[in-house]
Coordinates of C-alpha atoms and ligand atoms in Angstrom, one line a residue:
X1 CA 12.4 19.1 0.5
X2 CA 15.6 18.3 -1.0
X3 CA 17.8 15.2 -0.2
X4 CA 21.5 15.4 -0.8
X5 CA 24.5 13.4 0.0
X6 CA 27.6 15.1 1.4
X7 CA 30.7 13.5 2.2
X8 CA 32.2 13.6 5.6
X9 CA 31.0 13.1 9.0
X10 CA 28.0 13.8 10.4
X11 CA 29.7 16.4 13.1
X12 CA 31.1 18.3 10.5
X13 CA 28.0 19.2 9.0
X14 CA 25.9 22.4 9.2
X15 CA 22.5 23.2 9.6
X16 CA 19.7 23.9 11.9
X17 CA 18.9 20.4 12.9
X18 CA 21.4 16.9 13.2
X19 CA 19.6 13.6 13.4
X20 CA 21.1 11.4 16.5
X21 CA 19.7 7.8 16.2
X22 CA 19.3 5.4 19.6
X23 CA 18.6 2.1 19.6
X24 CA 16.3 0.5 22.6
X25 CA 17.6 -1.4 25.3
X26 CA 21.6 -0.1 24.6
X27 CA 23.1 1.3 27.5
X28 CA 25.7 3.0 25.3
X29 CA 26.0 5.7 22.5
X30 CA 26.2 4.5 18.9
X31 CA 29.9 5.9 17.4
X32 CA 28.5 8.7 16.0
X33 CA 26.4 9.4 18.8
X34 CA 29.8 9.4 20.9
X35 CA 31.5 11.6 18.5
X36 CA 28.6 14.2 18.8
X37 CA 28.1 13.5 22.5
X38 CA 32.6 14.5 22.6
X39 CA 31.9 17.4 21.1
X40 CA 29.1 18.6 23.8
X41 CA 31.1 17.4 26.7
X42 CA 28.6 14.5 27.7
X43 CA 26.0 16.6 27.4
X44 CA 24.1 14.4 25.1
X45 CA 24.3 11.6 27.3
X46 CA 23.3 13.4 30.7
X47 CA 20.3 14.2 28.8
X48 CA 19.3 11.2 27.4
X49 CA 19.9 9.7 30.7
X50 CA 17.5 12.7 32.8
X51 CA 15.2 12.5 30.0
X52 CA 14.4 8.7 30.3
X53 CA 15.1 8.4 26.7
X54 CA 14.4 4.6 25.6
X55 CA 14.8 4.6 22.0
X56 CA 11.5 3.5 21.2
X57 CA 10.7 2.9 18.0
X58 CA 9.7 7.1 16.8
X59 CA 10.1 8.7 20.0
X60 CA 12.0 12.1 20.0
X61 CA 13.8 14.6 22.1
X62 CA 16.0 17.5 21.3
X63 CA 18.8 19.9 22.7
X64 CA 20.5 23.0 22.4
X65 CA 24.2 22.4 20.2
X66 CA 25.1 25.1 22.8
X67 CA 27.7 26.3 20.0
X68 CA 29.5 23.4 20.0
X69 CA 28.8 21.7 16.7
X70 CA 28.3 23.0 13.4
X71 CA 24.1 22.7 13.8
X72 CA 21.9 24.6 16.3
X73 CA 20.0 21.6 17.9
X74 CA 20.0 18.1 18.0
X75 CA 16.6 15.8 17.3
X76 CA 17.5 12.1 19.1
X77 CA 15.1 10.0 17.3
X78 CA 14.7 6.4 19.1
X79 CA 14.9 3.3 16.2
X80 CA 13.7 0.0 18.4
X81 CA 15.9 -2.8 19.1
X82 CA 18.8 -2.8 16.5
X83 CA 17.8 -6.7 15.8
X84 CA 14.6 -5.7 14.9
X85 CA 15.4 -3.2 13.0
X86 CA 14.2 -2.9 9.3
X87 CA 14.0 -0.3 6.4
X88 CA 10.0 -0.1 7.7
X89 CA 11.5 1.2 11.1
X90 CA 13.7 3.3 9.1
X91 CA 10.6 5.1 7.4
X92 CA 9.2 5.8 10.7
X93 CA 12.4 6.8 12.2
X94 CA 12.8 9.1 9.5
X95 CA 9.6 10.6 9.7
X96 CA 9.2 11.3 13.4
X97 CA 12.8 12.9 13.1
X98 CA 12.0 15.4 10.1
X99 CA 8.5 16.1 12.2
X100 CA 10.2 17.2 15.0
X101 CA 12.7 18.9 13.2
X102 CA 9.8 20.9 11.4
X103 CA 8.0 21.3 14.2
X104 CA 11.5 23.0 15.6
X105 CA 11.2 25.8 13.1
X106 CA 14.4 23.9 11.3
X107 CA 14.8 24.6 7.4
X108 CA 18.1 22.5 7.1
X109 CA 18.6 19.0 8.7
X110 CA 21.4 16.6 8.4
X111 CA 21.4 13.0 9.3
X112 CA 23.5 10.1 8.9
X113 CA 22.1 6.9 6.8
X114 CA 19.8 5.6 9.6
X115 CA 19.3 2.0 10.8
X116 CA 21.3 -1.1 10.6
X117 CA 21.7 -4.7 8.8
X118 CA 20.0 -4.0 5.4
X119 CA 22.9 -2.3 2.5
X120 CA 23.3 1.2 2.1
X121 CA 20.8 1.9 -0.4
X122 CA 18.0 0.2 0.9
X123 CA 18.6 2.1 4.1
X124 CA 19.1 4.9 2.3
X125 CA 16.1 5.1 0.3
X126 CA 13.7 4.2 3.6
X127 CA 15.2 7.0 5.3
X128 CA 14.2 9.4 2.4
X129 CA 10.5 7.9 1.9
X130 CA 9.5 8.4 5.7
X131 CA 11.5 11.8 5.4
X132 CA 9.4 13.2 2.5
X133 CA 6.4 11.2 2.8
X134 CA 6.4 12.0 6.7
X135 CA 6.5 15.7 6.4
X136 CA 3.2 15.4 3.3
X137 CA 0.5 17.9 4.0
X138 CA -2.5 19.0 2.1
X139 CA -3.3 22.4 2.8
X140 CA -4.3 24.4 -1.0
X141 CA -7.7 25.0 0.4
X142 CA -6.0 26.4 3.5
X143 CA -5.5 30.6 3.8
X144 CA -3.2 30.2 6.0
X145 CA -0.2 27.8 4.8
X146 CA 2.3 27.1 7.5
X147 CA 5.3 28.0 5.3
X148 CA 7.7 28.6 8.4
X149 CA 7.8 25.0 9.4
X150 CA 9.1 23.8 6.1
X151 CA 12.4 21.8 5.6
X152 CA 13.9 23.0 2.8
X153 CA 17.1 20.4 2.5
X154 CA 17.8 16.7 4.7
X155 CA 21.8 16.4 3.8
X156 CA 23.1 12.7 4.7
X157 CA 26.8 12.7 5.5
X158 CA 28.5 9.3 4.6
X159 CA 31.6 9.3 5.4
X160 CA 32.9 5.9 3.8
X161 CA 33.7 7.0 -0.2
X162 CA 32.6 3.4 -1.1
X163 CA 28.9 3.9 0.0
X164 CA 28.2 7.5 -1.3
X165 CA 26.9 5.9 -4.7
X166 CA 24.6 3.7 -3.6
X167 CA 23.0 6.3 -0.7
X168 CA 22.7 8.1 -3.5
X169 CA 20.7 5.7 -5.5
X170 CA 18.8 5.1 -2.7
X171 CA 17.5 8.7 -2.3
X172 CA 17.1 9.0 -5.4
X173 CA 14.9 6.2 -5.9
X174 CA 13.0 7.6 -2.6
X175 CA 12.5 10.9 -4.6
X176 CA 10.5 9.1 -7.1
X177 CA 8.5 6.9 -5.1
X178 CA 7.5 9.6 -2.7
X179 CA 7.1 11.7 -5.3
X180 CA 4.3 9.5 -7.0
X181 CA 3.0 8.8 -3.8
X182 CA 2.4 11.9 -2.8
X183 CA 0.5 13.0 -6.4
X184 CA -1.6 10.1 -5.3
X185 CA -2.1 11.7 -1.9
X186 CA -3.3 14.9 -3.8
X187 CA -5.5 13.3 -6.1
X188 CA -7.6 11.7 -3.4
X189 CA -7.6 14.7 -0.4
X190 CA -8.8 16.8 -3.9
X191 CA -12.9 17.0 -3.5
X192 CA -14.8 15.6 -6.1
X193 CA -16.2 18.3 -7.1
X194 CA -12.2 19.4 -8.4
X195 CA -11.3 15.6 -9.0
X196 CA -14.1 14.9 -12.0
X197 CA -13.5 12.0 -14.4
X198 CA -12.2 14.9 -17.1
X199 CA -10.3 16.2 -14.2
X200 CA -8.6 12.7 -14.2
X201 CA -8.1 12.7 -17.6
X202 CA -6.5 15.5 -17.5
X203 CA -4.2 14.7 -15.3
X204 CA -2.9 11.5 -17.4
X205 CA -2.9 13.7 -20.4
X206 CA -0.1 16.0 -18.4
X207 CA 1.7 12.8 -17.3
X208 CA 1.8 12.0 -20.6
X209 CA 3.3 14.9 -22.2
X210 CA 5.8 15.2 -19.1
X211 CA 7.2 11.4 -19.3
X212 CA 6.9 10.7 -23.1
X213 CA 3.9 8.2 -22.4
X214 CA 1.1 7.0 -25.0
X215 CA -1.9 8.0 -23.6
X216 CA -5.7 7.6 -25.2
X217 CA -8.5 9.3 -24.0
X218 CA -12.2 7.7 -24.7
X219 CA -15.0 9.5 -24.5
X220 CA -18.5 8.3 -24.1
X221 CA -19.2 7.9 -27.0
X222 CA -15.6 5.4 -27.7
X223 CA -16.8 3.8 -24.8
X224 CA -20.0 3.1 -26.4
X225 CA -18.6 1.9 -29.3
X226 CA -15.6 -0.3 -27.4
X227 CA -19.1 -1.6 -25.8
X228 CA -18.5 -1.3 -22.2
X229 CA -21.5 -1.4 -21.1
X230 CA -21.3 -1.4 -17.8
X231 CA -19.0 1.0 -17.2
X232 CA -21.4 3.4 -18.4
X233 CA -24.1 2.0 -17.2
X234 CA -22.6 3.4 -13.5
X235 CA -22.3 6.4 -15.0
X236 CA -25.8 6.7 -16.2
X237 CA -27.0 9.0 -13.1
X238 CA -24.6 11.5 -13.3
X239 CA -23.6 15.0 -14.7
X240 CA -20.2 14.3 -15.5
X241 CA -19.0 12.5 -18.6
X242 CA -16.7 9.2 -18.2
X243 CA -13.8 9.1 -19.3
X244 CA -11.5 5.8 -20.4
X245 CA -7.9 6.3 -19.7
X246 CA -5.2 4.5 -20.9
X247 CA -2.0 4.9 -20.2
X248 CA 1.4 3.5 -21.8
X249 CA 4.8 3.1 -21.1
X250 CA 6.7 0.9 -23.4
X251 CA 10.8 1.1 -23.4
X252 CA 12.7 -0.4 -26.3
X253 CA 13.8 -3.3 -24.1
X254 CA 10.9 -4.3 -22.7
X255 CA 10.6 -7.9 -21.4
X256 CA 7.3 -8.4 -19.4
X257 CA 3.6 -6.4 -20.3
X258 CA 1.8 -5.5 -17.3
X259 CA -1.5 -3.9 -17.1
X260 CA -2.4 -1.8 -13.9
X261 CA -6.2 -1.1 -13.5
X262 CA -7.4 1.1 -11.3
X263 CA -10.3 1.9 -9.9
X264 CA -11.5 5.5 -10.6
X265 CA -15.0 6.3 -8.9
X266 CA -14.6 9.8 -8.4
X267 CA -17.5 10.0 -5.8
X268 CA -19.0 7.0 -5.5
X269 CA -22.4 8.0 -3.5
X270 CA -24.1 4.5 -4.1
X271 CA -26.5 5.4 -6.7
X272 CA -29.9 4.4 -6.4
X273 CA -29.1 2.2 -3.8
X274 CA -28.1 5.9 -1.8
X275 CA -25.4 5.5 1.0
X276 CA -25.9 6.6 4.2
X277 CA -24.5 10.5 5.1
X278 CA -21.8 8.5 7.1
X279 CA -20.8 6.1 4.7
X280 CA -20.8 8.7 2.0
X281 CA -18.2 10.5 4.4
X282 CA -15.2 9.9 2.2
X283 CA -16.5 8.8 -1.0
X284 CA -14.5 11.4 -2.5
X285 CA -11.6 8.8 -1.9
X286 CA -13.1 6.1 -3.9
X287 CA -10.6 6.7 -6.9
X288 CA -7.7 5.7 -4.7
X289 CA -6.7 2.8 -7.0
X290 CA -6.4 5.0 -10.0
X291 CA -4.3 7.6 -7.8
X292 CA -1.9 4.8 -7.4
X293 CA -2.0 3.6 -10.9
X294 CA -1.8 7.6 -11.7
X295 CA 1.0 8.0 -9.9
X296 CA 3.1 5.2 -10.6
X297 CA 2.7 5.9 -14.4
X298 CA 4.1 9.6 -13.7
X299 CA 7.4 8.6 -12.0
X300 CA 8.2 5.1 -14.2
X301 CA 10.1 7.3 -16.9
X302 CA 12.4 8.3 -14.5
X303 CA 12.8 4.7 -13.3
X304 CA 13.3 3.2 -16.4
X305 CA 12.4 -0.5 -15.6
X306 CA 12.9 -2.9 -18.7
X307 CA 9.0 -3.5 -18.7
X308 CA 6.0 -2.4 -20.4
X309 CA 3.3 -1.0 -18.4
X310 CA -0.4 0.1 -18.7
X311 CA -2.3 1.9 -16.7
X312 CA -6.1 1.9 -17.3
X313 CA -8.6 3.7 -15.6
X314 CA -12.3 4.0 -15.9
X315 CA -13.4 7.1 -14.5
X316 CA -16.8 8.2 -13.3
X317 CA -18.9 9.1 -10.1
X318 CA -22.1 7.1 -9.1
X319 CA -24.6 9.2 -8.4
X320 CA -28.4 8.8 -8.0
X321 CA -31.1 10.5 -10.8
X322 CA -33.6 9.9 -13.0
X323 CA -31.6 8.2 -15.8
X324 CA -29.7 6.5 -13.2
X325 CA -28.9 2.5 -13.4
X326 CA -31.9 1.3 -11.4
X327 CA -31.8 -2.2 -8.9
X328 CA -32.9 -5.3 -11.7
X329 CA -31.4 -3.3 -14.7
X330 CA -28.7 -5.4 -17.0
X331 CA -25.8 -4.2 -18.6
X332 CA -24.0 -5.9 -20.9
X333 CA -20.2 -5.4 -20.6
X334 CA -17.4 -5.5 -23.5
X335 CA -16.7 -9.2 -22.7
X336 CA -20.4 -10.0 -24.0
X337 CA -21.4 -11.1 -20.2
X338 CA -24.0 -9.6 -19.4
X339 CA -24.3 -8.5 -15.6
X340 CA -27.9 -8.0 -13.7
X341 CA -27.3 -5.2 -11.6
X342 CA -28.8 -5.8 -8.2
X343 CA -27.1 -3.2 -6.1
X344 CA -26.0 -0.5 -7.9
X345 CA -23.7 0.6 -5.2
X346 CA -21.4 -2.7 -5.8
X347 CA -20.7 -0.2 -8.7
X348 CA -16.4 -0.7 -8.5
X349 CA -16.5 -4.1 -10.3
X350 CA -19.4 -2.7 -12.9
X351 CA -16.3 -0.1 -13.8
X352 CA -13.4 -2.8 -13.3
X353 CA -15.4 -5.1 -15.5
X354 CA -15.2 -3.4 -18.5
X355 CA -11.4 -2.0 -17.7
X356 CA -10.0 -5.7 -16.9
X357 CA -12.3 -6.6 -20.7
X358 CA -10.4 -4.1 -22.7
X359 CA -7.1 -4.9 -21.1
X360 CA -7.5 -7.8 -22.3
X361 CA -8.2 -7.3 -25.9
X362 CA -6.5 -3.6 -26.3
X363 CA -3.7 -4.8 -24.3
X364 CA -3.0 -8.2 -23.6
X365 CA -0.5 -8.1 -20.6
X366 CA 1.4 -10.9 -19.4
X367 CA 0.1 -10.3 -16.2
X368 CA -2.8 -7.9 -14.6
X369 CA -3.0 -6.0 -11.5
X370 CA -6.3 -4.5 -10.3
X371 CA -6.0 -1.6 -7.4
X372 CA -9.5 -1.0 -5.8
X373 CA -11.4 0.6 -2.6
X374 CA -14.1 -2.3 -3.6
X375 CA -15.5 -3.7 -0.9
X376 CA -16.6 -2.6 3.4
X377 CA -16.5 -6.5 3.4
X378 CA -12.2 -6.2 3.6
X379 CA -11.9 -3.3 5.7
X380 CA -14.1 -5.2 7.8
X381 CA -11.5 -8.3 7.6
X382 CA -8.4 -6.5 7.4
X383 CA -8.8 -3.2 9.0
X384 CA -7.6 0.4 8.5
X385 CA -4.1 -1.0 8.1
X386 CA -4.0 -3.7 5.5
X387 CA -5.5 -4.2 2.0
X388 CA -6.7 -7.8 0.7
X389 CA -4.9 -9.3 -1.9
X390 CA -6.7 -12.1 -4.3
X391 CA -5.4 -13.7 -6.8
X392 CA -5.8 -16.4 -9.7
X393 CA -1.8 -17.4 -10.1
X394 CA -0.1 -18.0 -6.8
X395 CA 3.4 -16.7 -8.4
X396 CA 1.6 -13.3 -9.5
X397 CA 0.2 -13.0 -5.5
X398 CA 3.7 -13.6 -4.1
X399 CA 5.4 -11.7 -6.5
X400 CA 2.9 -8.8 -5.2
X401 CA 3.0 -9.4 -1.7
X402 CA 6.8 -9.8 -2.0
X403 CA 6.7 -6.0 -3.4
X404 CA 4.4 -4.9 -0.8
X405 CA 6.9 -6.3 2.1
X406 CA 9.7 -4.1 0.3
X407 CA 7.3 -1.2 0.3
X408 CA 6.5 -1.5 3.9
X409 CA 2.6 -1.4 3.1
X410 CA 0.4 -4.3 4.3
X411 CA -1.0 -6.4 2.1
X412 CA -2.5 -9.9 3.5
X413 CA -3.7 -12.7 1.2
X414 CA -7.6 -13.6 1.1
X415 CA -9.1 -16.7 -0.7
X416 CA -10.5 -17.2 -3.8
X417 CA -13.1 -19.7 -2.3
X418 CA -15.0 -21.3 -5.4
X419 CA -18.2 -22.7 -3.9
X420 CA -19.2 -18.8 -3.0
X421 CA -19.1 -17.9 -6.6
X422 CA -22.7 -19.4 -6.5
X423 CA -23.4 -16.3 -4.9
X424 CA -23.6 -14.1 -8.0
X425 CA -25.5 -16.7 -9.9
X426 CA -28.9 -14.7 -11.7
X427 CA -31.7 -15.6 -12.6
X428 CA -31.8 -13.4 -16.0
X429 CA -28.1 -12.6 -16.8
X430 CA -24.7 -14.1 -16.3
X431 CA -24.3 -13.2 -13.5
X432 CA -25.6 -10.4 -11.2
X433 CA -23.5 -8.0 -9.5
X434 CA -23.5 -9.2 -5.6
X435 CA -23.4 -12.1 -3.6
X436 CA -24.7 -12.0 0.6
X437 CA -23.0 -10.0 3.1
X438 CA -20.6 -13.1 4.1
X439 CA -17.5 -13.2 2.3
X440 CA -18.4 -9.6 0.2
X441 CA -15.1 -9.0 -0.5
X442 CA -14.1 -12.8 -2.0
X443 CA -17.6 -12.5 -4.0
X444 CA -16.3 -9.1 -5.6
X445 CA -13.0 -11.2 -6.6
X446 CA -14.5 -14.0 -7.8
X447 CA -16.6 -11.2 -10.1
X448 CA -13.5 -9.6 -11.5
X449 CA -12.0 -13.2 -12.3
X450 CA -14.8 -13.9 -14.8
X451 CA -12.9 -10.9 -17.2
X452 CA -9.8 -11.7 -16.4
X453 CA -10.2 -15.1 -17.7
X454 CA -6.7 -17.0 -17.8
X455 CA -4.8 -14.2 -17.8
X456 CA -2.8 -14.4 -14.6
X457 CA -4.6 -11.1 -12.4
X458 CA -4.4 -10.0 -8.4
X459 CA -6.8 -8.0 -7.3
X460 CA -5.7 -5.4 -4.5
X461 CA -8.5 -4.2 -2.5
X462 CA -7.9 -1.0 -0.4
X463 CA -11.1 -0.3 0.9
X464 CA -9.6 0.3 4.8
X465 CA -6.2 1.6 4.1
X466 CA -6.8 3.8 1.5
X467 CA -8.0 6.4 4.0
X468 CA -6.7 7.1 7.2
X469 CA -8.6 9.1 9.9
X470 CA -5.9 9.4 12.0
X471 CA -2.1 10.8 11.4
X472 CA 0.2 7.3 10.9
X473 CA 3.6 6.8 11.4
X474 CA 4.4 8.6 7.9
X475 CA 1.1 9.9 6.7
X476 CA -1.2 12.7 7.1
X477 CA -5.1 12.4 8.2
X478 CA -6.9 11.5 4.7
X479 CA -5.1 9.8 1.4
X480 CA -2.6 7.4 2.0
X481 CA -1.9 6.6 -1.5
X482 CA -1.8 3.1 -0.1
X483 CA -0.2 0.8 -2.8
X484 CA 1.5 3.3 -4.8
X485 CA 4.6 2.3 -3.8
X486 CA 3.8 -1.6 -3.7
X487 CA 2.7 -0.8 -7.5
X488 CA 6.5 0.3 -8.0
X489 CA 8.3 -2.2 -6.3
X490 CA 6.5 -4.9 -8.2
X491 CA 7.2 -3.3 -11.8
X492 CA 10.6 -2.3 -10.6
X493 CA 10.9 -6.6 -9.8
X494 CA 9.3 -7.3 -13.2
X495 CA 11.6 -5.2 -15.3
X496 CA 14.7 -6.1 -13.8
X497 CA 15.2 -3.4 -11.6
X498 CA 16.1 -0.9 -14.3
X499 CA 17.9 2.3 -13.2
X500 CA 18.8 0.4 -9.9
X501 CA 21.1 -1.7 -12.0
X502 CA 24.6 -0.3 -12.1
Ligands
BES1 N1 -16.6 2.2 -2.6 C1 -17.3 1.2 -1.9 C2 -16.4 0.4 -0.9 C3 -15.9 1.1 0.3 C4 -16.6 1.1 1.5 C5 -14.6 1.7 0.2 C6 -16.0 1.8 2.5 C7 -14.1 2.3 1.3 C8 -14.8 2.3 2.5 C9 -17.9 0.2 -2.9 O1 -18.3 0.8 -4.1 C10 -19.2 -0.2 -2.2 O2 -20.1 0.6 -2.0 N2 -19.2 -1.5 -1.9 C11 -20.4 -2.1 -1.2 C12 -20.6 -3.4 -1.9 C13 -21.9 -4.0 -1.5 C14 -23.1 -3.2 -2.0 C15 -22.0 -5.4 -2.0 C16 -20.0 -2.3 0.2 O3 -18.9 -2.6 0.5 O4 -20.9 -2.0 1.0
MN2 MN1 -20.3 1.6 -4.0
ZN3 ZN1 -17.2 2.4 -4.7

C-alpha cells in the first residue's frame, strides 16, 4: 500500500473509502466530521446516533456517500477519549480503519492525520504504521490469495501548507519501520524447513548488497577457528550448517557503536532434552530476535542515523541425534569460559554466548543490545504482551524502554538479582548453563552478563510476545516482529535522529 500526502481538505478528496474519526464521550462532530456530515445532509450524524456509535477506541461503522462526496463510503473509526489519546491509539485507529476499509472491497482510502496532542509527524507516522502493519498478512503458501481486498493507496489530506512536510516525514519514516517490520514478520511465519541458518544468511547477504552494508559470513569451520564453542556445540545434532552473521552499517559521521545480537535458533526443538509436541508448536519462531535485528539492518540505510551499527546473529536449529550435545557435556566458548551444559534446551544463551564474545572483541560497541525468545520463565511473568528487559547500565535500560514507549511495544524492566547467579554455579566448568525453575528468566540474564563483561548490554527477551495466537490490534495471527521497531527508535535516539533532522 502506498501512503501519500495531498493537499486540501479531506472532503475534496476521491476514492473508495474516507476515514471519519470520533472521539468517546463527545456529543458533537469533530470539524471535519461536520464538514463531511454538511455535505450528506446530517446523514452522518443520524447514523452515528441510530447506530450507538461510542467512539471506542477501534470500533467501526460505515455508510453509503450516497453521491454526495467525492468517495463512495465512509469508515467512522472510534479513537477513545481525546485526553487519552496517543500515537499508540493512533496505530490502532489506523488499523481497524484500513481493516474495515479492506474488508469493504476499497482499493483507495483517504484519511485525515488522525488523533490529537502529539505534532504532526508523530501523528503522522502512527497513523501509517497501524495502516500498513494492520493490513500485514502471510499467505505465499496460500493458493488462493485474496488479491480483491487489497488497498492499493491511503492519501492523507492536510490542508494547513505548514504541516504537509512533516506528515510527510512522518509517513515516510512509517514506510521504513513497517517495512522492516514486516520482513521480520516474514522471516518468522517462514517454516523452518525454508528459514535454515544458510537461508538466513542469505538474507543478510541480500540486505547487504541492497543498503551498501559490510556483511561477513562465517562458516563452521570460521567459527571453529573464532573458537565459539558453544555456538556450535548447539549445532552439533543437526543437518544444517551454522552460519555467523555479521552485519555492518557504518556512516562517515558516526558518533556512537552499537551492537545488536540476535538470537537466531531457526527451530529450536530442545535437543536431547526433546520438547514436548506442544511446546515445539512454534519453535519455528525461535529466530525472532534475529528477524528484528534482520530487519532493522535492511531499512537503517534509508534512515541514515549518525551511528554505527552491528547486527550479529548466530544461526542454527537445535535438534536431537547421535552427535548431538548430550546433558553433562562442556563447551568451551570464545571468551575461554567454559560452560557445562546441563540442559541442552537452554540452548539461546549457548548461541548468545559466543555472539555477545565476538562482539566484543570483533566489534567493540559502545553499547550492546541482545534480542531473544530465551526463556518460558518471562512469558510466564510478563505474558503474551510484553517482553522483559535486563540490563547492566540503568541509562542503556531507559534509553531502551524509552524507545520502546515511542514504538508502542511493551517492554517492562526485570531484575538483575545477584544472589540467584549462584544458580549456575558447576561443579566442573564455569558455570553450567541453568539455574532452577524460579527466576529462569533473571538466571538466563545473569548468564549472558558474564560475556558482556563491562560493556554496558540489555538483554530483551521476547519469549511471549514474539508470537501471537490471536489477531492484535495491528498484527496478524503468528510473527509479530515484536521489537523491531523498538530496535529503530533506539538507534534512531543514539544517532541523533538522522533523516528526521531537517
Ligand atoms: N526458545 C525457548 C524459549 C521459549 C519458550 C520461547 C516458549 C518462546 C516460547 C528456549 O530455548 C528454551 O527452551 N528455554 C527453556 C530454558 C530452560 C530449559 C531453562 C525454557 O524456557 O523452558
Ligand atoms: Mn530451547
Ligand atoms: Zn530456544
Amino acid at each position: 500500500m502506498k501512503l501519500t500526502v495531498s493537499a486540501g481538505p479531506l472532503t475534496d478528496v476521491a476514492g473508495d473509502v474516507l476515514v471519519v474519526e470520533r472521539y468517546a464521550g463527545e456529543p458533537r462532530l469533530t470539524p471535519e466530521a461536520v464538514r463531511v456530515d454538511r455535505a450528506l445532509n446530517g446523514l452522518l450524524a443520524r447514523a452515528l446516533a441510530e447506530e450507538r456509535f461510542e467512539g471506542r477506541l477501534g470500533e467501526t461503522t460505515h455508510l453509503h456517500a450516497a453521491g454526495r462526496l467525492a468517495v463512495k463510503r465512509l469508515v467512522v473509526v472510534g479513537m477513545g477519549p481525546r485526553g487519552e489519546c496517543t500515537p499508540e491509539s493512533i496505530r490502532r485507529a489506523a488499523s481497524a480503519a484500513l481493516r474495515r476499509a479492506r474488508d469493504l472491497g476499497a482499493r483507495t482510502v483517504a484519511t485525515g492525520v488522525l488523533g490529537t496532542r502529539a505534532p504532526a509527524r508523530v501523528r503522522a507516522q502512527a497513523l501509517g504504521e497501524g495502516a500498513l502493519l494492520g493490513l500485514y498478512t502471510f499467505d505465499r503458501y496460500k493458493a488462493k490469495k485474496d488479491e480483491s481486498r487489497a488497498v492499493e493507496s491511503l492519501t492523507v489530506a492536510v490542508a494547513e501548507r505548514g504541516e504537509r512536510a512533516a506528515v510527510r516525514d512522518g509517513l515516510r519514516l512509517a514506510e521504513l519501520t513497517a517495512e522492516a517490520a514486516s520482513f521480520a514478520r516474514d522471516l518468522i511465519n517462514e517454516p523452518a524447513n525454508s528459514v535454515t541458518p544458510t537461508a538466513l544468511a542469505h538474507h543478510a547477504e541480500t540486505i547487504a548488497k541492497a543498503g551498501g552494508l559490510r556483511v561477513r559470513v562465517y562458516d563452521r569451520a570460521a567459527c571453529e577457528r573464532l573458537g565459539m564453542g558453544a555456538f556450535l556445540g548447539v549445532n552439533r545434532g543437526s543437518q544444517e550448517p551454522p552460519r555467523f552473521i555479521h552485519l555492518a552499517y557504518a556512516p562517515r559521521r558516526a558518533g556512537r557503536r552499537v551492537a545488536l545480537v540476535g538470537k537466531g535458533i531457526t527451530f529450536d526443538s530442545g535437543g536431547l532434552d526433546l520438547k514436548t509436541a506442544e511446546g515445539m508448536a512454534w519453535m519455528k519462531g525461535d529466530m525472532s530476535g534475529a528477524a528484528a535485528v534482520l530487519g532493522v539492518m535492511k531499512v537503517l540505510p534509508r534512515l541514515r542515523p549518525a551511528v554505527e551499527v552491528h547486527g550479529l546473529i548466530a544461526a542454527t536449529d537445535n535438534m536431537p541425534s547421535g552427535s548431538a550435545t548430550k546433558p553433562g557435556d562442556i563447551l568451551r566458548t570464545m571468551s575461554g569460559k567454559t560452560i557445562e551444559v546441563n540442559n541442552t534446551d537452554a540452548e539461546g544463551r549457548l548461541t548468545l554466548a559466543d555472539a555477545i564474545a565476538y562482539a566484543l572483541r570483533e566489534v567493540k560497541p559502545d553499547e550492546l543490545v541482545d534480542i531473544a525468545t530465551l526463556t518460558g520463565a518471562c512469558s510466564i511473568a510478563l505474558g503474551a504482551l510484553c517482553g522483559g528487559a535486563l540490563a547492566n547500565d540503568p541509562g542503556l535500560q531507559r534509553r531502551v524502554l524509552r524507545a520502546a514507549e515511542e514504538a508502542g511495544e511493551r517492554l517492562w524492566p526485570l531484575p538483575l538479582i545477584e544472589e540467584y547467579r549462584e544458580g549456575l554455579k558447576s561443579d566442573v566448568a564455569d558455570l553450567r548453563n541453568t539455574g532452577p525453575r524460579p527466576g529462569g528468566a533473571i538466571t538466563a540474564a545473569l548468564f549472558l552478563k558474564e560475556f558482556a563483561g563491562a560493556t554496558p548490554w540489555v538483554h530483551l527477551d521476547i519469549a511471549g510476545a514474539a508470537f501471537t495466537e490471536k489477531e492484535l490490534p495491528y498484527a496478524a495471527k503468528g510473527g509479530v516482529g515484536f521489537g523491531t521497531r523498538t530496535l529503530i527508535a533506539y538507534v534512531m535516539a543514539a544517532g541523533g535522529r538522522g533523516m528526521r533532522r531537517r
